[in-house]
PDB file of C-alpha atoms in Angstrom:
ATOM      1  CA  MET A 151      -5.942  29.342  -7.073  1.00 77.00           C
ATOM      2  CA  ASN A 152      -3.539  28.131  -9.595  1.00 85.00           C
ATOM      3  CA  ALA A 153      -0.685  25.606  -9.202  1.00 94.00           C
ATOM      4  CA  LEU A 154       2.759  26.371 -10.434  1.00 96.00           C
ATOM      5  CA  GLY A 155       3.731  22.693 -10.738  1.00 96.00           C
ATOM      6  CA  ARG A 156       2.363  19.173 -11.129  1.00 96.00           C
ATOM      7  CA  HIS A 157       4.181  16.532  -9.100  1.00 98.00           C
ATOM      8  CA  LEU A 158       3.539  12.916 -10.057  1.00 98.00           C
ATOM      9  CA  LEU A 159       4.739  10.319  -7.553  1.00 98.00           C
ATOM     10  CA  LEU A 160       4.928   6.711  -8.685  1.00 98.00           C
ATOM     11  CA  GLU A 161       5.453   3.617  -6.668  1.00 98.00           C
ATOM     12  CA  LEU A 162       6.493   0.784  -8.942  1.00 98.00           C
ATOM     13  CA  LYS A 163       6.507  -2.734  -7.586  1.00 98.00           C
ATOM     14  CA  GLY A 164       7.332  -6.175  -9.002  1.00 97.00           C
ATOM     15  CA  CYS A 165       9.733  -4.612 -11.489  1.00 98.00           C
ATOM     16  CA  ASP A 166      12.382  -6.492 -13.425  1.00 97.00           C
ATOM     17  CA  LYS A 167      15.287  -6.761 -10.958  1.00 97.00           C
ATOM     18  CA  GLU A 168      17.986  -6.879 -13.648  1.00 97.00           C
ATOM     19  CA  VAL A 169      16.609  -3.751 -15.251  1.00 98.00           C
ATOM     20  CA  LEU A 170      16.541  -1.872 -11.883  1.00 98.00           C
ATOM     21  CA  ASN A 171      20.282  -2.370 -11.540  1.00 98.00           C
ATOM     22  CA  ASN A 172      21.238  -1.380 -15.082  1.00 98.00           C
ATOM     23  CA  LEU A 173      22.286   2.237 -14.953  1.00 98.00           C
ATOM     24  CA  SER A 174      22.800   2.744 -18.655  1.00 98.00           C
ATOM     25  CA  PHE A 175      19.364   1.320 -19.451  1.00 98.00           C
ATOM     26  CA  LEU A 176      17.699   3.375 -16.735  1.00 98.00           C
ATOM     27  CA  LYS A 177      19.385   6.514 -17.989  1.00 98.00           C
ATOM     28  CA  SER A 178      18.228   5.776 -21.539  1.00 98.00           C
ATOM     29  CA  ILE A 179      14.596   5.259 -20.532  1.00 98.00           C
ATOM     30  CA  MET A 180      14.531   8.331 -18.241  1.00 98.00           C
ATOM     31  CA  LEU A 181      15.787  10.534 -21.091  1.00 98.00           C
ATOM     32  CA  ALA A 182      13.311   8.866 -23.491  1.00 98.00           C
ATOM     33  CA  ALA A 183      10.528   9.413 -20.926  1.00 98.00           C
ATOM     34  CA  ALA A 184      11.404  13.105 -20.691  1.00 98.00           C
ATOM     35  CA  GLU A 185      11.291  13.340 -24.478  1.00 97.00           C
ATOM     36  CA  GLU A 186       8.019  11.370 -24.629  1.00 97.00           C
ATOM     37  CA  ALA A 187       6.559  13.966 -22.253  1.00 97.00           C
ATOM     38  CA  GLY A 188       7.609  16.829 -24.538  1.00 97.00           C
ATOM     39  CA  ALA A 189      10.139  18.137 -21.996  1.00 97.00           C
ATOM     40  CA  THR A 190      13.474  19.925 -22.751  1.00 97.00           C
ATOM     41  CA  VAL A 191      16.344  18.064 -21.142  1.00 96.00           C
ATOM     42  CA  LEU A 192      18.976  20.318 -19.498  1.00 94.00           C
ATOM     43  CA  GLY A 193      21.105  17.647 -17.736  1.00 92.00           C
ATOM     44  CA  GLU A 194      21.199  14.342 -15.991  1.00 93.00           C
ATOM     45  CA  SER A 195      23.087  12.657 -13.197  1.00 93.00           C
ATOM     46  CA  PHE A 196      23.014   8.988 -12.350  1.00 95.00           C
ATOM     47  CA  HIS A 197      24.738   6.953  -9.635  1.00 96.00           C
ATOM     48  CA  GLN A 198      25.214   3.205  -9.186  1.00 97.00           C
ATOM     49  CA  PHE A 199      25.197   1.947  -5.658  1.00 95.00           C
ATOM     50  CA  GLU A 200      26.972  -1.169  -4.280  1.00 94.00           C
ATOM     51  CA  PRO A 201      25.905  -3.870  -3.964  1.00 95.00           C
ATOM     52  CA  HIS A 202      22.851  -2.705  -5.980  1.00 95.00           C
ATOM     53  CA  GLY A 203      20.584   0.190  -6.736  1.00 97.00           C
ATOM     54  CA  VAL A 204      20.579   3.224  -8.919  1.00 97.00           C
ATOM     55  CA  SER A 205      19.640   6.823  -8.343  1.00 97.00           C
ATOM     56  CA  GLY A 206      19.129   9.151 -11.233  1.00 96.00           C
ATOM     57  CA  VAL A 207      17.785  12.550 -12.061  1.00 96.00           C
ATOM     58  CA  VAL A 208      16.991  14.228 -15.398  1.00 96.00           C
ATOM     59  CA  ILE A 209      16.702  17.971 -15.075  1.00 95.00           C
ATOM     60  CA  ILE A 210      14.310  19.444 -17.584  1.00 96.00           C
ATOM     61  CA  ALA A 211      13.460  23.059 -18.352  1.00 94.00           C
ATOM     62  CA  GLU A 212      10.035  22.187 -16.870  1.00 93.00           C
ATOM     63  CA  SER A 213      11.516  20.843 -13.589  1.00 95.00           C
ATOM     64  CA  HIS A 214      12.658  17.234 -13.130  1.00 97.00           C
ATOM     65  CA  LEU A 215      12.340  13.470 -13.266  1.00 97.00           C
ATOM     66  CA  PHE A 216      13.816  11.347 -10.484  1.00 98.00           C
ATOM     67  CA  MET A 217      14.238   7.644  -9.943  1.00 98.00           C
ATOM     68  CA  HIS A 218      15.546   5.558  -7.091  1.00 98.00           C
ATOM     69  CA  THR A 219      15.671   1.801  -7.493  1.00 98.00           C
ATOM     70  CA  TRP A 220      15.937  -1.088  -5.005  1.00 98.00           C
ATOM     71  CA  PRO A 221      16.571  -4.074  -7.300  1.00 98.00           C
ATOM     72  CA  GLU A 222      16.624  -6.421  -4.284  1.00 97.00           C
ATOM     73  CA  TYR A 223      12.946  -5.659  -3.762  1.00 97.00           C
ATOM     74  CA  GLY A 224      11.893  -5.064  -7.356  1.00 98.00           C
ATOM     75  CA  TYR A 225      10.885  -1.582  -6.302  1.00 98.00           C
ATOM     76  CA  ALA A 226      11.413   1.841  -7.849  1.00 98.00           C
ATOM     77  CA  ALA A 227      10.358   5.283  -6.670  1.00 98.00           C
ATOM     78  CA  VAL A 228       9.798   7.700  -9.553  1.00 98.00           C
ATOM     79  CA  ASP A 229       8.935  11.350  -9.386  1.00 98.00           C
ATOM     80  CA  ILE A 230       7.961  13.546 -12.289  1.00 98.00           C
ATOM     81  CA  PHE A 231       7.658  17.210 -11.448  1.00 97.00           C
ATOM     82  CA  THR A 232       6.573  19.506 -14.276  1.00 97.00           C
ATOM     83  CA  CYS A 233       5.506  23.068 -14.842  1.00 95.00           C
ATOM     84  CA  GLY A 234       3.381  24.466 -17.654  1.00 92.00           C
ATOM     85  CA  ASP A 235       0.877  22.980 -19.984  1.00 91.00           C
ATOM     86  CA  SER A 236       3.243  21.984 -22.738  1.00 94.00           C
ATOM     87  CA  VAL A 237       4.550  18.808 -21.080  1.00 96.00           C
ATOM     88  CA  LYS A 238       2.581  15.659 -20.492  1.00 97.00           C
ATOM     89  CA  PRO A 239       4.052  13.875 -17.431  1.00 97.00           C
ATOM     90  CA  GLU A 240       1.571  10.992 -17.650  1.00 97.00           C
ATOM     91  CA  LYS A 241       3.193  10.017 -20.918  1.00 97.00           C
ATOM     92  CA  ALA A 242       6.564   9.692 -19.208  1.00 98.00           C
ATOM     93  CA  ALA A 243       4.915   7.750 -16.410  1.00 98.00           C
ATOM     94  CA  GLU A 244       3.292   5.274 -18.750  1.00 98.00           C
ATOM     95  CA  MET A 245       6.570   4.664 -20.539  1.00 98.00           C
ATOM     96  CA  LEU A 246       8.571   4.116 -17.294  1.00 98.00           C
ATOM     97  CA  ILE A 247       5.960   1.706 -15.854  1.00 97.00           C
ATOM     98  CA  ARG A 248       6.149  -0.294 -19.044  1.00 97.00           C
ATOM     99  CA  LYS A 249       9.900  -0.246 -19.447  1.00 98.00           C
ATOM    100  CA  LEU A 250      10.540  -1.282 -15.846  1.00 98.00           C
ATOM    101  CA  GLY A 251       8.134  -4.219 -16.193  1.00 96.00           C
ATOM    102  CA  ALA A 252       6.224  -3.190 -13.111  1.00 98.00           C
ATOM    103  CA  GLU A 253       3.670  -5.780 -12.057  1.00 98.00           C
ATOM    104  CA  SER A 254       1.804  -3.237  -9.943  1.00 97.00           C
ATOM    105  CA  HIS A 255       2.042   0.494  -9.412  1.00 97.00           C
ATOM    106  CA  SER A 256       0.338   3.350  -7.661  1.00 97.00           C
ATOM    107  CA  ALA A 257       0.421   6.959  -8.687  1.00 97.00           C
ATOM    108  CA  ILE A 258      -0.557  10.149  -6.978  1.00 96.00           C
ATOM    109  CA  GLU A 259      -0.440  13.677  -8.282  1.00 97.00           C
ATOM    110  CA  LEU A 260       0.193  16.656  -6.091  1.00 97.00           C
ATOM    111  CA  GLN A 261      -0.257  20.256  -7.016  1.00 96.00           C
ATOM    112  CA  ARG A 262       2.741  22.318  -5.961  1.00 97.00           C
ATOM    113  CA  GLY A 263       2.749  26.045  -5.487  1.00 97.00           C
ATOM    114  CA  LEU A 264      -0.968  26.637  -5.091  1.00 94.00           C
ATOM    115  CA  LEU A 265      -0.960  30.376  -4.911  1.00 90.00           C
ATOM    116  CA  GLU A 266      -3.609  33.013  -4.963  1.00 80.00           C
ATOM    117  CA  ILE A 267      -2.333  34.727  -8.042  1.00 70.00           C
ATOM    118  CA  GLU A 268      -2.881  35.183 -11.716  1.00 62.00           C
ATOM    119  CA  GLN A 269       0.211  33.734 -13.294  1.00 53.00           C
ATOM    120  CA  ASP A 270       1.736  32.674 -16.567  1.00 55.00           C
ATOM    121  CA  VAL A 271       2.694  29.057 -15.961  1.00 54.00           C
ATOM    122  CA  SER A 272       4.718  28.838 -19.099  1.00 53.00           C
ATOM    123  CA  ARG A 273       7.935  27.962 -17.367  1.00 54.00           C
TER     124      ARG A 273
ATOM    125  CA  MET B  78       5.429  -3.013   6.661  1.00 77.00           C
ATOM    126  CA  ASN B  79       8.541  -0.970   6.420  1.00 85.00           C
ATOM    127  CA  ALA B  80       9.259   2.026   4.185  1.00 94.00           C
ATOM    128  CA  LEU B  81      12.441   2.228   2.204  1.00 96.00           C
ATOM    129  CA  GLY B  82      12.375   5.996   1.983  1.00 96.00           C
ATOM    130  CA  ARG B  83      11.176   9.155   3.665  1.00 96.00           C
ATOM    131  CA  HIS B  84      10.021  11.882   1.367  1.00 98.00           C
ATOM    132  CA  LEU B  85       9.586  15.313   2.825  1.00 98.00           C
ATOM    133  CA  LEU B  86       7.788  17.861   0.589  1.00 98.00           C
ATOM    134  CA  LEU B  87       7.993  21.544   1.589  1.00 98.00           C
ATOM    135  CA  GLU B  88       5.974  24.375   0.205  1.00 98.00           C
ATOM    136  CA  LEU B  89       7.823  27.627   1.108  1.00 98.00           C
ATOM    137  CA  LYS B  90       5.930  30.910   0.692  1.00 98.00           C
ATOM    138  CA  GLY B  91       6.805  34.523   1.266  1.00 97.00           C
ATOM    139  CA  CYS B  92      10.455  33.849   0.689  1.00 98.00           C
ATOM    140  CA  ASP B  93      13.078  36.454   0.001  1.00 97.00           C
ATOM    141  CA  LYS B  94      12.778  37.078  -3.737  1.00 97.00           C
ATOM    142  CA  GLU B  95      16.394  38.125  -4.204  1.00 97.00           C
ATOM    143  CA  VAL B  96      17.591  34.905  -2.502  1.00 98.00           C
ATOM    144  CA  LEU B  97      15.304  32.746  -4.660  1.00 98.00           C
ATOM    145  CA  ASN B  98      17.123  33.987  -7.806  1.00 98.00           C
ATOM    146  CA  ASN B  99      20.633  33.644  -6.525  1.00 98.00           C
ATOM    147  CA  LEU B 100      21.928  30.359  -7.884  1.00 98.00           C
ATOM    148  CA  SER B 101      25.237  30.394  -6.027  1.00 98.00           C
ATOM    149  CA  PHE B 102      23.600  31.067  -2.706  1.00 98.00           C
ATOM    150  CA  LEU B 103      20.952  28.487  -3.275  1.00 98.00           C
ATOM    151  CA  LYS B 104      23.610  25.900  -4.160  1.00 98.00           C
ATOM    152  CA  SER B 105      25.551  26.700  -1.016  1.00 98.00           C
ATOM    153  CA  ILE B 106      22.562  26.308   1.278  1.00 98.00           C
ATOM    154  CA  MET B 107      21.352  23.178  -0.372  1.00 98.00           C
ATOM    155  CA  LEU B 108      24.808  21.605   0.103  1.00 98.00           C
ATOM    156  CA  ALA B 109      24.905  22.919   3.680  1.00 98.00           C
ATOM    157  CA  ALA B 110      21.448  21.480   4.282  1.00 98.00           C
ATOM    158  CA  ALA B 111      22.538  18.073   3.074  1.00 98.00           C
ATOM    159  CA  GLU B 112      25.517  18.210   5.394  1.00 97.00           C
ATOM    160  CA  GLU B 113      23.267  19.389   8.261  1.00 97.00           C
ATOM    161  CA  ALA B 114      21.140  16.319   7.698  1.00 97.00           C
ATOM    162  CA  GLY B 115      24.160  14.102   7.937  1.00 97.00           C
ATOM    163  CA  ALA B 116      24.005  13.073   4.262  1.00 97.00           C
ATOM    164  CA  THR B 117      26.849  12.148   1.957  1.00 97.00           C
ATOM    165  CA  VAL B 118      26.864  14.408  -1.131  1.00 96.00           C
ATOM    166  CA  LEU B 119      27.564  12.636  -4.414  1.00 94.00           C
ATOM    167  CA  GLY B 120      26.874  15.432  -6.816  1.00 92.00           C
ATOM    168  CA  GLU B 121      24.765  18.487  -7.687  1.00 93.00           C
ATOM    169  CA  SER B 122      23.289  20.259 -10.644  1.00 93.00           C
ATOM    170  CA  PHE B 123      21.783  23.743 -10.722  1.00 95.00           C
ATOM    171  CA  HIS B 124      20.199  25.756 -13.510  1.00 96.00           C
ATOM    172  CA  GLN B 125      19.344  29.418 -13.724  1.00 96.00           C
ATOM    173  CA  PHE B 126      16.179  30.281 -15.738  1.00 95.00           C
ATOM    174  CA  GLU B 127      15.499  33.495 -17.570  1.00 94.00           C
ATOM    175  CA  PRO B 128      14.035  35.882 -16.647  1.00 95.00           C
ATOM    176  CA  HIS B 129      14.055  34.301 -13.161  1.00 95.00           C
ATOM    177  CA  GLY B 130      14.008  31.088 -11.212  1.00 97.00           C
ATOM    178  CA  VAL B 131      16.441  28.361 -10.243  1.00 97.00           C
ATOM    179  CA  SER B 132      16.190  24.557 -10.249  1.00 97.00           C
ATOM    180  CA  GLY B 133      18.695  22.545  -8.359  1.00 96.00           C
ATOM    181  CA  VAL B 134      19.337  19.034  -7.118  1.00 96.00           C
ATOM    182  CA  VAL B 135      21.855  17.637  -4.708  1.00 96.00           C
ATOM    183  CA  ILE B 136      22.237  13.901  -5.053  1.00 95.00           C
ATOM    184  CA  ILE B 137      23.178  12.203  -1.813  1.00 96.00           C
ATOM    185  CA  ALA B 138      24.066   8.584  -1.043  1.00 94.00           C
ATOM    186  CA  GLU B 139      20.802   8.509   0.781  1.00 94.00           C
ATOM    187  CA  SER B 140      18.709   9.802  -2.196  1.00 95.00           C
ATOM    188  CA  HIS B 141      18.259  13.531  -3.037  1.00 97.00           C
ATOM    189  CA  LEU B 142      17.320  17.073  -2.241  1.00 97.00           C
ATOM    190  CA  PHE B 143      15.509  19.143  -4.876  1.00 98.00           C
ATOM    191  CA  MET B 144      14.563  22.790  -5.124  1.00 98.00           C
ATOM    192  CA  HIS B 145      12.580  24.759  -7.663  1.00 98.00           C
ATOM    193  CA  THR B 146      12.143  28.496  -7.068  1.00 98.00           C
ATOM    194  CA  TRP B 147       9.722  31.086  -8.488  1.00 98.00           C
ATOM    195  CA  PRO B 148      11.204  34.375  -7.296  1.00 98.00           C
ATOM    196  CA  GLU B 149       8.363  36.301  -8.883  1.00 97.00           C
ATOM    197  CA  TYR B 150       5.963  34.738  -6.398  1.00 97.00           C
ATOM    198  CA  GLY B 151       8.337  34.360  -3.487  1.00 98.00           C
ATOM    199  CA  TYR B 152       7.760  30.609  -3.690  1.00 98.00           C
ATOM    200  CA  ALA B 153      10.026  27.569  -3.513  1.00 98.00           C
ATOM    201  CA  ALA B 154       9.186  23.869  -3.794  1.00 98.00           C
ATOM    202  CA  VAL B 155      11.692  21.749  -1.816  1.00 98.00           C
ATOM    203  CA  ASP B 156      11.829  17.936  -1.672  1.00 98.00           C
ATOM    204  CA  ILE B 157      14.075  15.984   0.639  1.00 98.00           C
ATOM    205  CA  PHE B 158      14.084  12.220  -0.080  1.00 97.00           C
ATOM    206  CA  THR B 159      16.162  10.081   2.264  1.00 97.00           C
ATOM    207  CA  CYS B 160      16.801   6.479   3.012  1.00 95.00           C
ATOM    208  CA  GLY B 161      18.060   4.965   6.207  1.00 92.00           C
ATOM    209  CA  ASP B 162      18.099   6.101   9.784  1.00 91.00           C
ATOM    210  CA  SER B 163      21.463   7.891   9.719  1.00 94.00           C
ATOM    211  CA  VAL B 164      20.175  11.093   8.069  1.00 96.00           C
ATOM    212  CA  LYS B 165      17.816  13.648   9.585  1.00 97.00           C
ATOM    213  CA  PRO B 166      15.905  15.348   6.781  1.00 97.00           C
ATOM    214  CA  GLU B 167      14.017  17.601   9.141  1.00 97.00           C
ATOM    215  CA  LYS B 168      17.325  19.317  10.001  1.00 97.00           C
ATOM    216  CA  ALA B 169      17.869  20.092   6.292  1.00 98.00           C
ATOM    217  CA  ALA B 170      14.281  21.379   6.078  1.00 98.00           C
ATOM    218  CA  GLU B 171      14.628  23.667   9.068  1.00 98.00           C
ATOM    219  CA  MET B 172      17.818  25.150   7.602  1.00 98.00           C
ATOM    220  CA  LEU B 173      16.243  25.790   4.208  1.00 98.00           C
ATOM    221  CA  ILE B 174      13.117  27.356   5.629  1.00 97.00           C
ATOM    222  CA  ARG B 175      15.245  29.725   7.639  1.00 97.00           C
ATOM    223  CA  LYS B 176      17.814  30.538   4.947  1.00 98.00           C
ATOM    224  CA  LEU B 177      15.102  31.312   2.368  1.00 98.00           C
ATOM    225  CA  GLY B 178      13.346  33.641   4.790  1.00 96.00           C
ATOM    226  CA  ALA B 179      10.025  31.846   4.288  1.00 98.00           C
ATOM    227  CA  GLU B 180       7.177  33.747   5.969  1.00 98.00           C
ATOM    228  CA  SER B 181       5.028  30.634   5.898  1.00 97.00           C
ATOM    229  CA  HIS B 182       5.473  27.014   4.949  1.00 97.00           C
ATOM    230  CA  SER B 183       3.761  23.659   4.888  1.00 97.00           C
ATOM    231  CA  ALA B 184       5.464  20.294   5.046  1.00 97.00           C
ATOM    232  CA  ILE B 185       4.192  16.802   4.420  1.00 96.00           C
ATOM    233  CA  GLU B 186       6.074  13.579   4.712  1.00 97.00           C
ATOM    234  CA  LEU B 187       5.366  10.550   2.562  1.00 97.00           C
ATOM    235  CA  GLN B 188       6.666   7.058   3.119  1.00 96.00           C
ATOM    236  CA  ARG B 189       8.002   5.646  -0.120  1.00 97.00           C
ATOM    237  CA  GLY B 190       8.453   1.972  -0.788  1.00 97.00           C
ATOM    238  CA  LEU B 191       6.094   0.578   1.813  1.00 94.00           C
ATOM    239  CA  LEU B 192       6.817  -3.133   1.312  1.00 90.00           C
ATOM    240  CA  GLU B 193       5.888  -6.290   3.178  1.00 80.00           C
ATOM    241  CA  ILE B 194       9.452  -7.286   3.811  1.00 70.00           C
ATOM    242  CA  GLU B 195      12.107  -7.450   6.407  1.00 62.00           C
ATOM    243  CA  GLN B 196      14.835  -5.211   5.090  1.00 53.00           C
ATOM    244  CA  ASP B 197      18.067  -3.533   5.973  1.00 55.00           C
ATOM    245  CA  VAL B 198      17.400   0.173   5.210  1.00 54.00           C
ATOM    246  CA  SER B 199      20.999   1.183   5.613  1.00 53.00           C
ATOM    247  CA  ARG B 200      21.229   2.509   2.053  1.00 54.00           C
TER     248      ARG B 200
END
């Protein structure tokens, strides 16, 4: 069986609270993380919440990166979903963990689209 | 411990291949699913791939819905990430499973942001 996608789910705790509420900084590091992974960015959308918190997505040709932040708890949920062998999601993960100043984190990787097929996973 | 977010991950197999490549239809059902769940839509972004496949996100005030489709395999990966008690992600899931004509599916739910805090999860 082959998987069509790799889905990396990060739980980032003890992050810098100022950083977690800074939309422009978060957007810049998400785009930089996509580039670091070798992904092709197709678009992005970020939203600032009141009184605090940011949600943002970067759509890449190889799927997506997502972030939701709760500055009040120093917590961020980050997902990196990629297809194909050309991208290295772990590089994006390492950058985001570092840039958010996470004191602790956990990461799990799920295989998505486990199908009984021979496929070209170039997309 | 309380979780800040609910993350529903769906694997949809044996879906209608024509539907999985129809961006405008997929956008309409993703928006309808967000509404069905009681979510507040903030924005959306969809991309058509060549020769086939669609990626799309709907950003909601309560987090996001994501879909990646592989029409060639009749497969779609759908994520529904929500915060707060006011939204019912399972309603969105039921609608999408039905609208995509999935012959089989699996669903898992992860709790994101399990923190040792007393919090207001209204966001």
